[in-house]
XYZ file of C-alpha atoms in Angstrom:
329
model
C 0.000 0.000 0.000
C 1.379 3.412 -0.987
C 1.105 6.030 1.722
C 0.252 9.629 0.898
C 3.585 10.861 2.288
C 5.624 8.565 0.026
C 5.410 11.146 -2.765
C 7.244 13.833 -0.750
C 10.776 14.515 0.488
C 9.777 16.801 3.381
C 6.782 17.600 5.549
C 6.121 21.184 6.620
C 3.986 21.430 9.757
C 1.830 24.164 11.132
C 1.995 23.967 14.946
C -1.101 25.215 16.791
C -3.931 22.780 16.170
C -1.759 20.327 14.220
C 1.009 19.245 16.597
C -0.179 20.752 19.857
C -2.957 22.619 21.586
C -1.253 24.828 24.149
C 0.639 22.520 26.532
C -0.832 19.310 25.085
C 0.298 17.292 22.074
C -2.452 16.537 19.565
C -3.487 12.888 19.405
C -1.318 10.981 16.927
C 1.078 13.870 16.302
C 4.097 12.621 18.266
C 3.842 9.130 16.811
C 3.343 10.459 13.297
C 6.400 12.719 13.440
C 8.467 9.889 14.934
C 7.524 7.675 11.973
C 8.659 10.411 9.577
C 12.024 10.655 11.342
C 12.422 6.878 11.236
C 11.699 6.935 7.508
C 14.257 9.681 6.915
C 11.661 12.268 5.825
C 12.703 15.839 6.681
C 10.420 17.793 9.008
C 10.099 21.578 9.111
C 7.984 23.427 11.681
C 6.444 26.559 10.155
C 4.623 28.911 12.499
C 2.766 32.168 11.947
C 3.106 32.893 15.677
C 5.884 35.438 16.214
C 5.590 35.503 19.997
C 8.325 32.982 20.859
C 11.891 32.457 19.672
C 12.658 29.481 17.451
C 14.741 28.045 20.310
C 11.751 28.197 22.644
C 9.479 26.663 20.014
C 11.936 23.806 19.482
C 12.182 23.288 23.242
C 8.400 23.191 23.558
C 8.136 20.650 20.750
C 10.852 18.505 22.308
C 9.179 18.678 25.730
C 6.062 17.252 24.091
C 8.048 14.404 22.504
C 8.745 15.678 18.967
C 12.559 15.795 19.294
C 12.757 19.016 17.296
C 15.897 21.046 16.541
C 15.952 24.827 16.406
C 17.159 24.811 12.799
C 13.962 22.936 11.842
C 11.752 25.809 13.059
C 10.832 28.668 10.733
C 8.794 31.504 12.243
C 7.064 34.590 10.895
C 9.320 36.674 13.162
C 12.391 35.324 11.335
C 10.796 35.977 7.968
C 9.866 39.475 9.167
C 13.497 40.178 10.037
C 14.592 39.259 6.539
C 11.834 41.314 4.921
C 12.617 44.419 6.994
C 16.293 44.096 6.079
C 15.367 44.056 2.394
C 12.709 46.773 2.520
C 14.072 49.432 4.901
C 17.375 51.312 5.180
C 19.676 50.073 7.925
C 19.041 51.816 11.227
C 15.420 52.701 10.473
C 13.152 53.142 13.470
C 10.467 50.446 13.747
C 7.618 50.540 16.256
C 7.043 46.984 17.488
C 3.604 45.874 18.683
C 4.698 42.389 19.695
C 6.751 40.349 22.134
C 10.423 40.661 23.046
C 11.154 37.991 20.438
C 9.836 40.220 17.666
C 11.795 43.160 19.094
C 14.965 41.058 18.943
C 14.282 40.044 15.338
C 13.867 43.727 14.425
C 17.270 44.417 16.011
C 18.814 41.504 14.104
C 17.511 43.099 10.907
C 19.656 46.150 11.698
C 16.697 48.319 12.729
C 16.080 50.423 15.847
C 12.983 49.290 17.813
C 10.909 52.141 19.291
C 7.764 52.348 21.409
C 5.942 55.538 20.425
C 4.686 57.332 17.341
C 6.416 60.515 18.615
C 9.757 58.897 17.740
C 8.648 59.041 14.078
C 9.143 55.377 13.138
C 9.559 54.491 9.490
C 7.505 51.353 10.019
C 5.202 49.517 12.397
C 5.300 45.756 12.789
C 2.647 43.725 14.597
C 2.829 40.179 15.922
C 0.912 38.005 18.348
C 1.473 39.101 21.946
C -0.716 37.781 24.781
C 0.307 40.804 26.888
C -0.489 43.426 24.253
C -2.122 46.506 25.780
C -4.556 48.991 24.286
C -2.144 51.944 24.704
C 0.454 50.095 22.598
C -2.170 49.570 19.895
C -2.935 53.296 20.073
C 0.739 54.130 19.446
C 0.889 51.761 16.466
C -2.370 53.038 14.994
C -1.289 56.686 15.148
C 2.108 55.856 13.615
C 0.398 54.102 10.683
C -1.977 57.033 10.241
C 1.052 59.362 10.095
C 2.659 57.462 7.249
C 4.691 54.610 8.768
C 4.830 51.472 6.657
C 2.732 48.767 8.236
C 3.816 45.122 8.515
C 2.063 42.217 10.235
C 3.622 38.858 10.971
C 0.242 37.202 10.419
C -3.483 37.856 10.370
C -4.854 34.636 11.917
C -8.196 35.672 13.383
C -8.172 32.885 15.981
C -5.718 30.639 17.792
C -6.644 27.107 18.939
C -5.927 26.174 22.562
C -6.660 23.146 24.740
C -9.738 25.035 26.022
C -11.075 26.319 22.694
C -10.476 29.096 20.184
C -9.129 32.450 21.368
C -8.468 35.671 19.415
C -5.322 35.580 17.291
C -2.979 38.246 15.981
C -5.490 39.146 13.291
C -7.832 40.569 15.921
C -5.208 43.160 16.904
C -4.392 43.838 13.253
C -8.065 44.498 12.574
C -8.164 46.967 15.468
C -5.578 49.117 13.697
C -7.187 48.471 10.313
C -10.309 50.145 11.690
C -8.341 53.398 12.063
C -6.781 53.624 8.611
C -7.634 53.141 4.950
C -5.193 50.408 3.938
C -4.003 46.948 4.860
C -0.646 45.798 6.268
C 2.018 43.950 4.343
C 1.597 40.437 5.720
C 4.530 38.073 6.214
C 2.956 34.840 7.453
C 0.740 32.297 5.745
C -1.052 32.515 3.360
C 1.381 35.134 2.057
C 4.668 34.189 0.457
C 7.483 35.534 2.694
C 7.183 32.844 5.390
C 6.637 29.993 2.937
C 9.550 31.181 0.788
C 11.735 31.235 3.912
C 10.743 27.653 4.738
C 11.419 26.451 1.202
C 14.793 28.178 1.051
C 15.990 26.950 4.437
C 14.810 23.360 4.014
C 16.104 22.803 0.488
C 13.085 20.540 -0.069
C 12.261 19.790 -3.694
C 8.805 18.289 -3.120
C 7.373 19.139 0.311
C 3.810 18.778 1.562
C 2.275 21.183 4.078
C 0.137 19.850 6.957
C -2.264 22.387 8.438
C -5.613 22.844 10.158
C -6.715 26.175 8.655
C -7.991 26.805 5.134
C -7.324 30.549 5.142
C -3.684 30.353 6.230
C -2.196 26.863 5.892
C -3.947 25.508 2.814
C -4.095 28.802 0.933
C -0.445 29.388 1.876
C 0.537 26.035 0.400
C -1.416 26.740 -2.787
C 0.202 30.182 -3.093
C 3.648 28.593 -2.717
C 2.852 25.902 -5.291
C 3.095 22.929 -2.927
C 0.668 20.168 -1.947
C -1.205 20.135 1.354
C -2.926 17.865 3.860
C -5.727 19.336 5.957
C -6.231 17.752 9.386
C -9.286 18.080 11.625
C -7.569 18.557 14.984
C -7.539 22.366 15.130
C -9.458 25.406 13.973
C -11.334 24.329 10.839
C -13.771 21.512 10.175
C -15.811 19.907 7.440
C -17.966 22.967 6.717
C -14.832 25.069 6.253
C -13.436 22.407 3.911
C -16.589 22.277 1.826
C -16.923 26.062 1.614
C -13.239 26.568 0.726
C -12.563 28.657 -2.382
C -10.685 27.054 -5.240
C -7.378 28.490 -4.004
C -8.018 26.984 -0.549
C -8.726 23.361 -1.423
C -6.272 20.854 0.059
C -4.614 18.077 -1.888
C -5.893 15.608 0.715
C -7.580 15.450 4.096
C -6.817 13.404 7.198
C -7.904 13.056 10.794
C -4.470 13.902 12.227
C -0.737 13.697 11.451
C -0.842 9.898 11.278
C -3.034 10.252 8.173
C 0.176 11.014 6.254
C 0.712 7.253 6.242
C -2.690 6.418 4.780
C -3.545 6.326 1.047
C -4.891 9.570 -0.402
C -8.680 9.726 -0.422
C -10.128 10.230 -3.894
C -13.800 10.969 -4.520
C -15.355 9.447 -7.633
C -18.208 11.520 -9.053
C -21.041 10.248 -11.208
C -24.522 11.349 -12.212
C -26.081 10.385 -8.882
C -23.475 11.566 -6.412
C -20.013 10.740 -5.120
C -18.244 7.749 -3.619
C -15.146 7.844 -1.392
C -13.906 4.727 0.359
C -16.882 2.779 1.656
C -19.132 5.837 1.798
C -21.479 7.036 -0.906
C -23.206 10.416 -0.976
C -26.237 10.487 -3.240
C -27.787 13.555 -4.852
C -31.563 13.211 -4.623
C -34.386 15.497 -3.525
C -32.351 15.664 -0.324
C -28.797 14.385 -0.276
C -28.294 11.197 1.736
C -25.251 9.373 3.043
C -24.879 5.622 2.640
C -22.128 3.698 4.411
C -20.514 3.477 7.792
C -20.090 6.816 9.544
C -19.162 5.522 12.981
C -15.423 5.463 12.297
C -13.044 8.314 11.615
C -12.219 6.864 8.209
C -15.885 6.794 7.264
C -16.382 10.354 8.464
C -13.439 11.546 6.395
C -14.602 9.648 3.318
C -18.002 11.314 3.618
C -16.441 14.736 4.155
C -14.229 14.371 1.084
C -17.119 13.145 -1.069
C -19.319 15.998 0.132
C -16.584 18.545 -0.509
C -16.277 17.429 -4.095
C -20.052 17.597 -4.555
C -20.201 21.109 -3.061
C -17.248 22.276 -5.150
C -19.026 20.908 -8.221
C -22.240 22.742 -7.312
C -24.148 19.502 -6.686
C -25.131 20.011 -3.027
C -25.113 22.892 -0.553
C -23.344 23.139 2.807
C -26.807 23.906 4.234
C -28.057 20.460 3.215
C -29.205 18.324 6.190
C -26.663 15.683 5.218
C -24.007 17.678 7.076
C -25.750 16.896 10.353
C -24.706 13.276 9.871
C -21.029 14.195 10.229
C -21.347 14.759 13.975
C -17.886 13.398 14.775
C -16.130 16.102 12.793
C -15.753 19.692 14.032
């Protein structure tokens, strides 16, 4: 049996919602990554979160059992440092609305971090910071209004945790967006700077990206021209999959990281509906599902078949058939 991952020389991983949820490893993630290491497949950890250093991210992964090295981690803060170095004159003042890690990356880019708009920064850069205060947002907003270039490490609207979804960096970005008439230059997924950094540093010729979000992970992979696997352990579920735009449709879907070692699911369409695995979705007066839906494999087969029917305009995501997929988010 040929596994999905056999076609690739490296696996790029999103972190939150794919490998861990806060302090907890996602089910199947540690074992799946261990199997990749045993098979000699390169692993690269690609995170939109600019809050922590790559050393701290690697330590966190290793504490959870992933045995990660710092040089395998690529963060939006690193990519931001490279972009600032290319886009701004050395020594430019940059107002940082982010953690100390982002401040350090601005310094490494040869820039001067500042705290207030009165210091006349040439640019503002935002990143996720759980301790971000409203006065700091005020300073950034006024600086942008007064002509500073505006960068954001990422615009993820939410962040998955072991307790549920919480606001992500995109919520703070939107707060400043409400005060001005333009958008920031975004570094993280789905935009190219972070993905280009990961491709360049890994040297991978045919990687696959594993993610849990359509709007960042999957669209980022499509934008970078690489394949993707969407897993259902984080932010997005079957309705998000089925309503994904063409540029946000994954190459394959899986329950978790261990799905890399399963065959790729392929939906076969015909005049009456779609079949995937042992599950058939029929198009009738009301769409119906035939087959076993009490296993994860059956749920995923049904989700993939439904996605293809929705993408082909054959059924709607409002169809009652979606209520049958009660084991998926």
